[in-house]
PDB file of C-alpha atoms and ligand atoms in Angstrom:
ATOM      1  CA  MET A   1      21.226  11.900   8.567  1.00 96.00           C
ATOM      2  CA  ARG A   2      22.063   8.327   7.895  1.00 98.00           C
ATOM      3  CA  ILE A   3      19.142   6.671   5.951  1.00 98.00           C
ATOM      4  CA  ALA A   4      18.540   3.038   4.970  1.00 98.00           C
ATOM      5  CA  ILE A   5      16.182   2.136   2.081  1.00 98.00           C
ATOM      6  CA  LEU A   6      14.992  -1.368   2.289  1.00 97.00           C
ATOM      7  CA  SER A   7      14.413  -2.462  -1.200  1.00 95.00           C
ATOM      8  CA  ARG A   8      15.314  -5.421  -3.334  1.00 89.00           C
ATOM      9  CA  ASN A   9      16.620  -3.505  -6.309  1.00 78.00           C
ATOM     10  CA  ASP A  10      18.394  -0.208  -6.839  1.00 71.00           C
ATOM     11  CA  ASN A  11      17.381  -0.199 -10.552  1.00 76.00           C
ATOM     12  CA  LEU A  12      13.705   0.568  -9.473  1.00 91.00           C
ATOM     13  CA  TYR A  13      12.665   4.126 -10.286  1.00 95.00           C
ATOM     14  CA  SER A  14      11.257   4.701  -6.931  1.00 96.00           C
ATOM     15  CA  THR A  15      14.411   3.560  -5.073  1.00 96.00           C
ATOM     16  CA  ARG A  16      16.601   5.520  -7.349  1.00 96.00           C
ATOM     17  CA  ARG A  17      14.566   8.617  -6.775  1.00 97.00           C
ATOM     18  CA  LEU A  18      14.536   8.343  -3.047  1.00 97.00           C
ATOM     19  CA  ILE A  19      18.293   7.894  -2.904  1.00 97.00           C
ATOM     20  CA  GLU A  20      18.813  10.872  -5.214  1.00 97.00           C
ATOM     21  CA  ALA A  21      16.530  13.181  -3.205  1.00 98.00           C
ATOM     22  CA  ALA A  22      18.314  12.119   0.148  1.00 98.00           C
ATOM     23  CA  GLU A  23      21.743  12.631  -1.299  1.00 98.00           C
ATOM     24  CA  LEU A  24      20.669  16.002  -2.738  1.00 98.00           C
ATOM     25  CA  ARG A  25      19.853  17.056   0.759  1.00 98.00           C
ATOM     26  CA  GLY A  26      23.169  16.040   2.132  1.00 98.00           C
ATOM     27  CA  HIS A  27      22.073  12.731   3.732  1.00 98.00           C
ATOM     28  CA  GLN A  28      24.114   9.424   3.605  1.00 98.00           C
ATOM     29  CA  VAL A  29      21.936   6.632   2.171  1.00 98.00           C
ATOM     30  CA  ASP A  30      22.490   2.904   2.176  1.00 97.00           C
ATOM     31  CA  LEU A  31      20.390   0.600  -0.037  1.00 96.00           C
ATOM     32  CA  ILE A  32      19.795  -2.463   1.877  1.00 97.00           C
ATOM     33  CA  ASP A  33      18.377  -5.706   0.256  1.00 96.00           C
ATOM     34  CA  THR A  34      15.683  -6.762   2.726  1.00 95.00           C
ATOM     35  CA  LEU A  35      16.105 -10.559   2.090  1.00 95.00           C
ATOM     36  CA  HIS A  36      19.766 -10.380   2.810  1.00 95.00           C
ATOM     37  CA  CYS A  37      19.120  -8.895   6.243  1.00 96.00           C
ATOM     38  CA  TYR A  38      19.159 -11.250   9.138  1.00 95.00           C
ATOM     39  CA  MET A  39      18.431 -10.810  12.782  1.00 90.00           C
ATOM     40  CA  ASP A  40      20.144 -11.032  16.037  1.00 87.00           C
ATOM     41  CA  ILE A  41      17.326 -11.119  18.592  1.00 85.00           C
ATOM     42  CA  THR A  42      19.191 -10.708  21.901  1.00 82.00           C
ATOM     43  CA  SER A  43      17.731  -9.266  25.018  1.00 80.00           C
ATOM     44  CA  ASN A  44      18.362  -5.464  25.153  1.00 80.00           C
ATOM     45  CA  HIS A  45      20.747  -5.490  22.117  1.00 86.00           C
ATOM     46  CA  PRO A  46      18.629  -6.280  18.928  1.00 90.00           C
ATOM     47  CA  LYS A  47      20.599  -5.891  15.738  1.00 93.00           C
ATOM     48  CA  VAL A  48      20.157  -6.340  12.010  1.00 95.00           C
ATOM     49  CA  ARG A  49      23.055  -8.125  10.380  1.00 95.00           C
ATOM     50  CA  TYR A  50      24.022  -7.812   6.711  1.00 96.00           C
ATOM     51  CA  HIS A  51      26.723  -9.551   4.816  1.00 95.00           C
ATOM     52  CA  GLY A  52      28.477 -10.677   8.002  1.00 94.00           C
ATOM     53  CA  GLU A  53      28.401  -7.396   9.878  1.00 96.00           C
ATOM     54  CA  ALA A  54      25.850  -5.577  12.227  1.00 95.00           C
ATOM     55  CA  LEU A  55      24.278  -2.667  10.483  1.00 97.00           C
ATOM     56  CA  PRO A  56      24.909   0.758  12.004  1.00 96.00           C
ATOM     57  CA  LYS A  57      22.203   2.634  13.892  1.00 95.00           C
ATOM     58  CA  TYR A  58      20.226   4.517  11.183  1.00 98.00           C
ATOM     59  CA  ASP A  59      18.352   7.780  11.923  1.00 97.00           C
ATOM     60  CA  ALA A  60      15.618   6.504   9.497  1.00 98.00           C
ATOM     61  CA  VAL A  61      14.448   3.586   7.517  1.00 98.00           C
ATOM     62  CA  ILE A  62      12.349   3.839   4.341  1.00 98.00           C
ATOM     63  CA  PRO A  63      10.738   0.365   3.919  1.00 98.00           C
ATOM     64  CA  ARG A  64       9.738  -0.603   0.305  1.00 96.00           C
ATOM     65  CA  ILE A  65       8.523  -4.035   0.953  1.00 94.00           C
ATOM     66  CA  GLY A  66       7.079  -5.894  -2.025  1.00 89.00           C
ATOM     67  CA  ALA A  67       3.951  -7.876  -1.592  1.00 87.00           C
ATOM     68  CA  SER A  68       5.733 -11.300  -2.211  1.00 88.00           C
ATOM     69  CA  ILE A  69       8.016 -10.775   0.763  1.00 93.00           C
ATOM     70  CA  THR A  70       5.649  -9.303   3.231  1.00 93.00           C
ATOM     71  CA  PHE A  71       6.457 -11.762   6.094  1.00 95.00           C
ATOM     72  CA  TYR A  72      10.164 -11.547   6.054  1.00 96.00           C
ATOM     73  CA  GLY A  73      10.228  -7.879   5.084  1.00 97.00           C
ATOM     74  CA  THR A  74       7.925  -6.792   8.095  1.00 97.00           C
ATOM     75  CA  ALA A  75      10.119  -8.931  10.413  1.00 97.00           C
ATOM     76  CA  VAL A  76      13.135  -6.926   9.195  1.00 97.00           C
ATOM     77  CA  VAL A  77      11.192  -3.631   9.753  1.00 98.00           C
ATOM     78  CA  ARG A  78      10.146  -4.720  13.271  1.00 97.00           C
ATOM     79  CA  GLN A  79      13.808  -5.514  14.137  1.00 97.00           C
ATOM     80  CA  PHE A  80      14.722  -1.846  13.251  1.00 97.00           C
ATOM     81  CA  GLU A  81      11.740  -0.642  15.416  1.00 97.00           C
ATOM     82  CA  MET A  82      13.189  -2.737  18.268  1.00 95.00           C
ATOM     83  CA  MET A  83      16.410  -0.780  17.798  1.00 95.00           C
ATOM     84  CA  ASN A  84      14.297   2.426  18.225  1.00 95.00           C
ATOM     85  CA  THR A  85      15.064   3.445  14.703  1.00 97.00           C
ATOM     86  CA  TYR A  86      12.423   5.601  13.099  1.00 97.00           C
ATOM     87  CA  CYS A  87      10.617   3.786  10.230  1.00 98.00           C
ATOM     88  CA  VAL A  88       8.546   5.790   7.850  1.00 98.00           C
ATOM     89  CA  ASN A  89       5.910   2.982   7.867  1.00 98.00           C
ATOM     90  CA  THR A  90       5.783   0.664  10.753  1.00 98.00           C
ATOM     91  CA  SER A  91       5.769  -3.096  10.340  1.00 98.00           C
ATOM     92  CA  ASP A  92       2.227  -3.420  11.755  1.00 98.00           C
ATOM     93  CA  ALA A  93       0.821  -0.855   9.383  1.00 98.00           C
ATOM     94  CA  ILE A  94       2.469  -2.420   6.422  1.00 97.00           C
ATOM     95  CA  SER A  95       1.080  -5.879   7.444  1.00 96.00           C
ATOM     96  CA  ARG A  96      -2.366  -4.351   7.891  1.00 94.00           C
ATOM     97  CA  SER A  97      -2.395  -2.794   4.422  1.00 94.00           C
ATOM     98  CA  ARG A  98      -1.385  -6.105   2.818  1.00 91.00           C
ATOM     99  CA  ASP A  99      -4.793  -7.754   3.411  1.00 87.00           C
ATOM    100  CA  LYS A 100      -7.587  -6.116   1.608  1.00 87.00           C
ATOM    101  CA  LEU A 101     -10.290  -7.515   3.815  1.00 90.00           C
ATOM    102  CA  ARG A 102      -8.492  -6.362   7.019  1.00 92.00           C
ATOM    103  CA  SER A 103      -7.905  -2.851   5.492  1.00 94.00           C
ATOM    104  CA  LEU A 104     -11.540  -2.547   4.462  1.00 95.00           C
ATOM    105  CA  GLN A 105     -12.715  -3.654   7.965  1.00 96.00           C
ATOM    106  CA  LEU A 106     -10.504  -1.029   9.582  1.00 97.00           C
ATOM    107  CA  LEU A 107     -11.670   1.640   7.098  1.00 98.00           C
ATOM    108  CA  SER A 108     -15.380   0.873   7.634  1.00 97.00           C
ATOM    109  CA  GLN A 109     -15.013   1.301  11.245  1.00 97.00           C
ATOM    110  CA  LYS A 110     -13.877   4.784  10.707  1.00 97.00           C
ATOM    111  CA  GLY A 111     -16.829   5.542   8.563  1.00 95.00           C
ATOM    112  CA  ILE A 112     -14.827   5.964   5.296  1.00 98.00           C
ATOM    113  CA  GLY A 113     -16.740   5.437   2.220  1.00 97.00           C
ATOM    114  CA  LEU A 114     -16.285   1.991   0.765  1.00 97.00           C
ATOM    115  CA  PRO A 115     -17.693  -0.097  -2.104  1.00 97.00           C
ATOM    116  CA  ARG A 116     -20.168  -2.528  -0.372  1.00 96.00           C
ATOM    117  CA  THR A 117     -18.142  -5.759   0.225  1.00 95.00           C
ATOM    118  CA  GLY A 118     -18.885  -9.225   1.336  1.00 93.00           C
ATOM    119  CA  TYR A 119     -16.687 -12.030   2.614  1.00 89.00           C
ATOM    120  CA  ALA A 120     -17.631 -15.659   3.198  1.00 82.00           C
ATOM    121  CA  ASN A 121     -15.737 -18.878   3.713  1.00 80.00           C
ATOM    122  CA  LYS A 122     -18.304 -21.520   2.773  1.00 76.00           C
ATOM    123  CA  PRO A 123     -19.849 -22.016  -0.738  1.00 73.00           C
ATOM    124  CA  ASP A 124     -23.342 -22.518   0.676  1.00 79.00           C
ATOM    125  CA  LYS A 125     -23.400 -18.821   1.735  1.00 82.00           C
ATOM    126  CA  ILE A 126     -22.611 -17.516  -1.699  1.00 88.00           C
ATOM    127  CA  GLN A 127     -26.115 -16.671  -2.805  1.00 90.00           C
ATOM    128  CA  ASP A 128     -26.753 -14.708   0.387  1.00 91.00           C
ATOM    129  CA  VAL A 129     -23.548 -12.839   0.122  1.00 91.00           C
ATOM    130  CA  ILE A 130     -24.389 -11.917  -3.569  1.00 94.00           C
ATOM    131  CA  LYS A 131     -27.894 -10.718  -2.536  1.00 93.00           C
ATOM    132  CA  THR A 132     -26.511  -8.677   0.465  1.00 93.00           C
ATOM    133  CA  ILE A 133     -24.111  -6.817  -1.861  1.00 94.00           C
ATOM    134  CA  GLY A 134     -26.980  -6.051  -4.227  1.00 95.00           C
ATOM    135  CA  GLY A 135     -26.506  -8.572  -6.899  1.00 95.00           C
ATOM    136  CA  ALA A 136     -24.606  -8.374 -10.218  1.00 96.00           C
ATOM    137  CA  PRO A 137     -22.512  -6.873 -11.740  1.00 97.00           C
ATOM    138  CA  LEU A 138     -20.096  -7.740  -9.064  1.00 97.00           C
ATOM    139  CA  VAL A 139     -16.308  -7.529  -8.582  1.00 96.00           C
ATOM    140  CA  ILE A 140     -14.616 -10.667  -7.151  1.00 95.00           C
ATOM    141  CA  LYS A 141     -11.077 -10.142  -5.789  1.00 92.00           C
ATOM    142  CA  LEU A 142      -8.387 -12.347  -4.271  1.00 89.00           C
ATOM    143  CA  LEU A 143      -7.403 -10.818  -0.781  1.00 83.00           C
ATOM    144  CA  GLU A 144      -3.718 -10.583  -1.571  1.00 76.00           C
ATOM    145  CA  GLY A 145      -3.802  -9.801  -5.304  1.00 77.00           C
ATOM    146  CA  THR A 146      -1.808  -6.935  -6.776  1.00 79.00           C
ATOM    147  CA  GLN A 147      -1.540  -5.047 -10.110  1.00 84.00           C
ATOM    148  CA  GLY A 148      -5.015  -5.995 -10.952  1.00 86.00           C
ATOM    149  CA  ILE A 149      -4.341  -9.694 -11.195  1.00 88.00           C
ATOM    150  CA  GLY A 150      -7.038 -11.657  -9.390  1.00 89.00           C
ATOM    151  CA  VAL A 151      -9.795  -8.993  -9.824  1.00 94.00           C
ATOM    152  CA  VAL A 152     -12.657 -10.262 -11.934  1.00 95.00           C
ATOM    153  CA  LEU A 153     -15.909  -8.659 -13.020  1.00 97.00           C
ATOM    154  CA  ALA A 154     -18.888 -10.884 -12.986  1.00 97.00           C
ATOM    155  CA  GLU A 155     -21.798  -9.568 -15.112  1.00 96.00           C
ATOM    156  CA  THR A 156     -24.490 -11.855 -13.743  1.00 97.00           C
ATOM    157  CA  ASN A 157     -25.283 -13.493 -10.504  1.00 96.00           C
ATOM    158  CA  LYS A 158     -24.780 -16.950 -12.016  1.00 96.00           C
ATOM    159  CA  ALA A 159     -21.276 -15.834 -13.275  1.00 96.00           C
ATOM    160  CA  ALA A 160     -20.514 -14.565  -9.893  1.00 95.00           C
ATOM    161  CA  GLU A 161     -21.564 -17.719  -8.161  1.00 93.00           C
ATOM    162  CA  SER A 162     -19.384 -19.910 -10.381  1.00 93.00           C
ATOM    163  CA  VAL A 163     -16.312 -17.690 -10.282  1.00 94.00           C
ATOM    164  CA  MET A 164     -16.696 -17.643  -6.363  1.00 92.00           C
ATOM    165  CA  GLU A 165     -17.222 -21.402  -6.267  1.00 91.00           C
ATOM    166  CA  ALA A 166     -14.062 -21.883  -8.366  1.00 91.00           C
ATOM    167  CA  PHE A 167     -11.883 -19.669  -6.076  1.00 91.00           C
ATOM    168  CA  MET A 168     -13.205 -21.247  -3.051  1.00 89.00           C
ATOM    169  CA  GLY A 169     -12.550 -24.687  -4.462  1.00 89.00           C
ATOM    170  CA  LEU A 170      -8.937 -23.643  -4.916  1.00 90.00           C
ATOM    171  CA  LYS A 171      -8.973 -22.589  -1.305  1.00 89.00           C
ATOM    172  CA  ALA A 172      -8.363 -19.009  -2.290  1.00 89.00           C
ATOM    173  CA  ASN A 173      -9.551 -16.149   0.056  1.00 89.00           C
ATOM    174  CA  ILE A 174     -11.762 -13.821  -1.993  1.00 90.00           C
ATOM    175  CA  LEU A 175     -14.065 -10.890  -1.339  1.00 92.00           C
ATOM    176  CA  VAL A 176     -17.048  -9.825  -3.343  1.00 94.00           C
ATOM    177  CA  GLN A 177     -17.695  -6.105  -4.069  1.00 96.00           C
ATOM    178  CA  GLU A 178     -20.315  -3.865  -5.486  1.00 96.00           C
ATOM    179  CA  PHE A 179     -19.147  -2.829  -9.025  1.00 97.00           C
ATOM    180  CA  ILE A 180     -18.844   0.969  -9.204  1.00 97.00           C
ATOM    181  CA  LYS A 181     -20.036   1.220 -12.759  1.00 96.00           C
ATOM    182  CA  GLU A 182     -20.044   5.104 -12.859  1.00 97.00           C
ATOM    183  CA  ALA A 183     -16.322   5.112 -12.217  1.00 96.00           C
ATOM    184  CA  ASN A 184     -16.018   4.286 -15.952  1.00 95.00           C
ATOM    185  CA  GLY A 185     -12.910   2.358 -15.557  1.00 96.00           C
ATOM    186  CA  ALA A 186     -11.072   5.103 -13.774  1.00 97.00           C
ATOM    187  CA  ASP A 187      -9.757   5.448 -10.301  1.00 97.00           C
ATOM    188  CA  ILE A 188      -7.823   8.164  -8.442  1.00 98.00           C
ATOM    189  CA  ARG A 189      -4.431   7.483  -6.783  1.00 97.00           C
ATOM    190  CA  CYS A 190      -3.709   9.954  -3.935  1.00 98.00           C
ATOM    191  CA  LEU A 191      -0.234   9.836  -2.655  1.00 98.00           C
ATOM    192  CA  VAL A 192      -0.260  10.628   1.160  1.00 98.00           C
ATOM    193  CA  VAL A 193       2.822  11.726   3.009  1.00 98.00           C
ATOM    194  CA  GLY A 194       2.143  12.462   6.685  1.00 98.00           C
ATOM    195  CA  ASP A 195      -1.203  14.145   6.811  1.00 97.00           C
ATOM    196  CA  GLN A 196      -1.274  15.617   3.343  1.00 98.00           C
ATOM    197  CA  VAL A 197      -1.961  14.498  -0.152  1.00 98.00           C
ATOM    198  CA  VAL A 198       1.186  15.670  -1.905  1.00 98.00           C
ATOM    199  CA  ALA A 199       0.207  14.411  -5.412  1.00 98.00           C
ATOM    200  CA  ALA A 200      -2.737  12.778  -7.166  1.00 98.00           C
ATOM    201  CA  MET A 201      -3.427  11.217 -10.524  1.00 98.00           C
ATOM    202  CA  LYS A 202      -6.369   9.743 -12.426  1.00 97.00           C
ATOM    203  CA  ARG A 203      -5.806   6.400 -13.941  1.00 96.00           C
ATOM    204  CA  GLN A 204      -7.959   5.404 -16.850  1.00 97.00           C
ATOM    205  CA  ALA A 205      -8.306   1.687 -17.811  1.00 96.00           C
ATOM    206  CA  ALA A 206      -7.508   0.687 -21.368  1.00 95.00           C
ATOM    207  CA  GLU A 207     -10.335   0.271 -23.866  1.00 94.00           C
ATOM    208  CA  GLY A 208     -12.486  -2.619 -23.080  1.00 92.00           C
ATOM    209  CA  GLU A 209     -10.956  -3.023 -19.662  1.00 94.00           C
ATOM    210  CA  PHE A 210     -12.437  -2.119 -16.126  1.00 95.00           C
ATOM    211  CA  ARG A 211      -9.070  -2.255 -14.189  1.00 95.00           C
ATOM    212  CA  SER A 212      -7.225   0.957 -14.315  1.00 94.00           C
ATOM    213  CA  ASN A 213      -3.903  -0.438 -13.119  1.00 90.00           C
ATOM    214  CA  LEU A 214      -0.930   0.979 -15.062  1.00 86.00           C
ATOM    215  CA  HIS A 215       0.274  -2.611 -15.229  1.00 86.00           C
ATOM    216  CA  ARG A 216      -3.021  -3.595 -17.019  1.00 90.00           C
ATOM    217  CA  GLY A 217      -2.448  -0.936 -19.749  1.00 90.00           C
ATOM    218  CA  GLY A 218      -4.080   1.941 -17.860  1.00 92.00           C
ATOM    219  CA  SER A 219      -2.934   5.612 -18.569  1.00 94.00           C
ATOM    220  CA  ALA A 220      -2.323   8.188 -15.967  1.00 95.00           C
ATOM    221  CA  MET A 221      -3.277  11.962 -15.998  1.00 94.00           C
ATOM    222  CA  LEU A 222      -3.465  14.966 -13.707  1.00 95.00           C
ATOM    223  CA  VAL A 223      -6.480  15.356 -11.579  1.00 97.00           C
ATOM    224  CA  GLU A 224      -7.926  17.994  -9.220  1.00 96.00           C
ATOM    225  CA  LEU A 225      -9.172  16.451  -6.031  1.00 98.00           C
ATOM    226  CA  SER A 226     -12.361  17.557  -4.325  1.00 98.00           C
ATOM    227  CA  ALA A 227     -12.224  18.460  -0.705  1.00 98.00           C
ATOM    228  CA  GLU A 228     -14.075  15.259   0.200  1.00 98.00           C
ATOM    229  CA  GLU A 229     -11.672  13.152  -1.859  1.00 98.00           C
ATOM    230  CA  LYS A 230      -8.686  14.780  -0.137  1.00 98.00           C
ATOM    231  CA  ALA A 231     -10.255  14.185   3.357  1.00 98.00           C
ATOM    232  CA  THR A 232     -10.993  10.598   2.442  1.00 98.00           C
ATOM    233  CA  ALA A 233      -7.411   9.874   1.506  1.00 98.00           C
ATOM    234  CA  ILE A 234      -5.967  11.511   4.647  1.00 98.00           C
ATOM    235  CA  HIS A 235      -8.454   9.668   6.980  1.00 98.00           C
ATOM    236  CA  SER A 236      -7.744   6.385   5.274  1.00 98.00           C
ATOM    237  CA  ALA A 237      -3.892   6.787   5.707  1.00 98.00           C
ATOM    238  CA  LYS A 238      -4.493   7.722   9.426  1.00 98.00           C
ATOM    239  CA  ALA A 239      -6.881   4.774   9.895  1.00 98.00           C
ATOM    240  CA  MET A 240      -4.250   2.409   8.496  1.00 98.00           C
ATOM    241  CA  GLY A 241      -1.457   4.013  10.477  1.00 98.00           C
ATOM    242  CA  LEU A 242       0.587   4.771   7.375  1.00 98.00           C
ATOM    243  CA  ASN A 243       2.777   7.800   6.965  1.00 98.00           C
ATOM    244  CA  LEU A 244       3.564   7.080   3.317  1.00 98.00           C
ATOM    245  CA  CYS A 245       0.946   5.419   1.169  1.00 98.00           C
ATOM    246  CA  GLY A 246      -1.105   5.450  -2.002  1.00 98.00           C
ATOM    247  CA  VAL A 247      -4.928   5.642  -1.400  1.00 98.00           C
ATOM    248  CA  ASP A 248      -6.846   4.421  -4.330  1.00 97.00           C
ATOM    249  CA  ILE A 249     -10.316   5.995  -4.676  1.00 98.00           C
ATOM    250  CA  LEU A 250     -13.368   5.303  -6.980  1.00 98.00           C
ATOM    251  CA  GLN A 251     -15.627   8.163  -7.839  1.00 98.00           C
ATOM    252  CA  SER A 252     -19.004   6.674  -7.004  1.00 98.00           C
ATOM    253  CA  SER A 253     -22.504   8.392  -7.332  1.00 97.00           C
ATOM    254  CA  ARG A 254     -22.533   8.668  -3.530  1.00 96.00           C
ATOM    255  CA  GLY A 255     -19.121  10.262  -3.178  1.00 97.00           C
ATOM    256  CA  PRO A 256     -15.543   8.779  -2.994  1.00 98.00           C
ATOM    257  CA  VAL A 257     -15.101   5.220  -2.064  1.00 98.00           C
ATOM    258  CA  VAL A 258     -11.724   3.659  -1.110  1.00 98.00           C
ATOM    259  CA  MET A 259     -10.669   0.435  -2.824  1.00 95.00           C
ATOM    260  CA  GLU A 260      -7.208  -0.033  -1.240  1.00 93.00           C
ATOM    261  CA  VAL A 261      -4.414   1.533   0.495  1.00 96.00           C
ATOM    262  CA  ASN A 262      -0.895   0.753  -0.725  1.00 95.00           C
ATOM    263  CA  SER A 263       2.056   0.974   1.689  1.00 96.00           C
ATOM    264  CA  SER A 264       4.808   1.013  -0.912  1.00 95.00           C
ATOM    265  CA  PRO A 265       3.443   3.165  -3.593  1.00 95.00           C
ATOM    266  CA  GLY A 266       5.362   3.517  -6.739  1.00 94.00           C
ATOM    267  CA  LEU A 267       6.655   6.932  -7.658  1.00 96.00           C
ATOM    268  CA  GLU A 268       7.219   6.775 -11.365  1.00 94.00           C
ATOM    269  CA  GLY A 269       3.585   6.998 -12.446  1.00 93.00           C
ATOM    270  CA  ILE A 270       2.650   9.783 -10.085  1.00 96.00           C
ATOM    271  CA  GLU A 271       5.823  11.938 -10.573  1.00 97.00           C
ATOM    272  CA  GLY A 272       5.435  11.474 -14.389  1.00 96.00           C
ATOM    273  CA  ALA A 273       1.732  12.493 -14.309  1.00 96.00           C
ATOM    274  CA  THR A 274       2.177  15.460 -11.910  1.00 97.00           C
ATOM    275  CA  GLY A 275       5.649  16.690 -12.469  1.00 97.00           C
ATOM    276  CA  LYS A 276       6.032  16.863  -8.757  1.00 98.00           C
ATOM    277  CA  ASP A 277       9.180  15.930  -6.690  1.00 98.00           C
ATOM    278  CA  VAL A 278       7.336  13.372  -4.429  1.00 98.00           C
ATOM    279  CA  ALA A 279      10.644  11.672  -3.427  1.00 98.00           C
ATOM    280  CA  GLY A 280      11.887  15.086  -2.226  1.00 98.00           C
ATOM    281  CA  MET A 281       8.714  15.643  -0.201  1.00 98.00           C
ATOM    282  CA  VAL A 282       9.130  12.117   1.425  1.00 98.00           C
ATOM    283  CA  ILE A 283      12.685  12.976   2.556  1.00 98.00           C
ATOM    284  CA  ASP A 284      11.620  16.488   3.795  1.00 98.00           C
ATOM    285  CA  PHE A 285       8.937  14.659   5.822  1.00 98.00           C
ATOM    286  CA  ILE A 286      11.484  12.155   7.213  1.00 98.00           C
ATOM    287  CA  GLU A 287      13.719  15.019   8.275  1.00 97.00           C
ATOM    288  CA  LYS A 288      10.929  16.614  10.462  1.00 96.00           C
ATOM    289  CA  GLN A 289       9.834  13.271  11.869  1.00 96.00           C
ATOM    290  CA  VAL A 290      13.367  12.143  12.828  1.00 95.00           C
ATOM    291  CA  ILE A 291      13.810  15.454  14.872  1.00 90.00           C
ATOM    292  CA  ALA A 292      10.492  14.725  16.721  1.00 88.00           C
ATOM    293  CA  HIS A 293      11.474  11.005  17.186  1.00 86.00           C
ATOM    294  CA  ASP A 294      14.890  11.889  18.657  1.00 82.00           C
ATOM    295  CA  ASP A 295      13.331  14.504  21.022  1.00 81.00           C
ATOM    296  CA  GLU A 296      10.833  11.851  22.254  1.00 76.00           C
ATOM    297  CA  GLY A 297      13.871   9.489  23.038  1.00 65.00           C
ATOM    298  CA  LEU A 298      15.591  12.075  25.123  1.00 58.00           C
TER     299      LEU A 298
HETATM  300  P1  ADP B 301      -5.038  -4.601  -7.201  1.00 67.55           P
HETATM  301  O1  ADP B 301      -4.604  -4.648  -5.784  1.00 67.55           O
HETATM  302  O2  ADP B 301      -4.811  -5.866  -7.943  1.00 67.55           O
HETATM  303  O3  ADP B 301      -4.711  -3.376  -7.879  1.00 67.55           O
HETATM  304  P2  ADP B 301      -7.815  -3.442  -6.972  1.00 67.55           P
HETATM  305  O4  ADP B 301      -8.808  -3.697  -5.802  1.00 67.55           O
HETATM  306  O5  ADP B 301      -7.057  -2.086  -6.865  1.00 67.55           O
HETATM  307  O6  ADP B 301      -6.791  -4.600  -7.040  1.00 67.55           O
HETATM  308  O7  ADP B 301      -8.471  -3.471  -8.323  1.00 67.55           O
HETATM  309  C1  ADP B 301      -7.748  -3.333  -9.548  1.00 67.55           C
HETATM  310  C2  ADP B 301      -8.636  -2.305 -10.490  1.00 67.55           C
HETATM  311  O8  ADP B 301      -9.897  -2.813 -10.750  1.00 67.55           O
HETATM  312  C3  ADP B 301      -8.871  -0.927  -9.679  1.00 67.55           C
HETATM  313  O9  ADP B 301      -7.788  -0.089  -9.913  1.00 67.55           O
HETATM  314  C4  ADP B 301     -10.225  -0.436 -10.418  1.00 67.55           C
HETATM  315  O10 ADP B 301      -9.899   0.233 -11.620  1.00 67.55           O
HETATM  316  C5  ADP B 301     -10.872  -1.670 -10.665  1.00 67.55           C
HETATM  317  N1  ADP B 301     -11.857  -2.045  -9.540  1.00 67.55           N
HETATM  318  C6  ADP B 301     -11.565  -2.736  -8.418  1.00 67.55           C
HETATM  319  N2  ADP B 301     -12.756  -2.823  -7.624  1.00 67.55           N
HETATM  320  C7  ADP B 301     -13.672  -2.164  -8.247  1.00 67.55           C
HETATM  321  C8  ADP B 301     -15.024  -1.922  -7.975  1.00 67.55           C
HETATM  322  N3  ADP B 301     -15.597  -2.425  -6.847  1.00 67.55           N
HETATM  323  N4  ADP B 301     -15.789  -1.183  -8.928  1.00 67.55           N
HETATM  324  C9  ADP B 301     -15.232  -0.758 -10.115  1.00 67.55           C
HETATM  325  N5  ADP B 301     -13.957  -1.011 -10.458  1.00 67.55           N
HETATM  326  C10 ADP B 301     -13.180  -1.710  -9.566  1.00 67.55           C
HETATM  327 MG1   MG B 302      -5.048  -1.425  -7.010  1.00 67.55          MG
END
């Protein structure tokens, strides 16, 4: 197969591993810098151009779209879709996953366990939102934050109110969430490929920190998933329409609750913690999907 990996950087662990796994299986891989692609949007002959030439017809595209380039990145992925190229994650699914509120709304409709979450636009509704969620302690989050930045724990209703007022004053979109205290600063990252959890790790926050992000000093370890946790991760990926994603789960006293679904999950932490060849499993999955995709097109 001829595969394109859309990524900004070939030094990233995940990109390098995907290239390695694809080449090991005899595929030809091009690393394409997403921001250097441009589009020829002509009737019946859509093309993606790159450094002055039209890109060839790929059998598969693996989008690794960073959160800071979602708009342009999803436009590039959509253009490949217009050329009937198989994309592991579709542009629509990537856009959906980038907005925490939209993701939670979709997951809630499917009955997936979630931390109780509120959203409001006007400061005069803050007290009622806090009351609805059950009062402090509460977690307040920016809708488009990543790596734990923009996630705040408010220990009292007063603190929650002033943090929300401050964010709203800055015109930032925020949501308020029940704090899952019993998670003890840990969460579970489930890596889903197709309809399977291929690897999972537990991330434990650093001492004195409630955010378990590895970027915030969290540490990763192996974890055995319960059947309910596995099913939650698989249903979440399906609800979001993502073939490749990281589903982050908190272990609450009422069972697994989903915090977010990441459409460009990093491979370094999870391959390190589990010793699994996740990149290889991604390429194996793509091989099967491309055969099915081509059959459909005949
Ligand atoms: P980001 O997209 O920045 O990673 P998250 O929503 O994943 O934001 O939150 C970052 C971390 O904060 C999580 O990995 C988790 O450890 C902690 N956290 C987030 N929401 C809650 C919550 N409702 N209850 C307990 N801990 C939470
Ligand atoms: Mg997170």
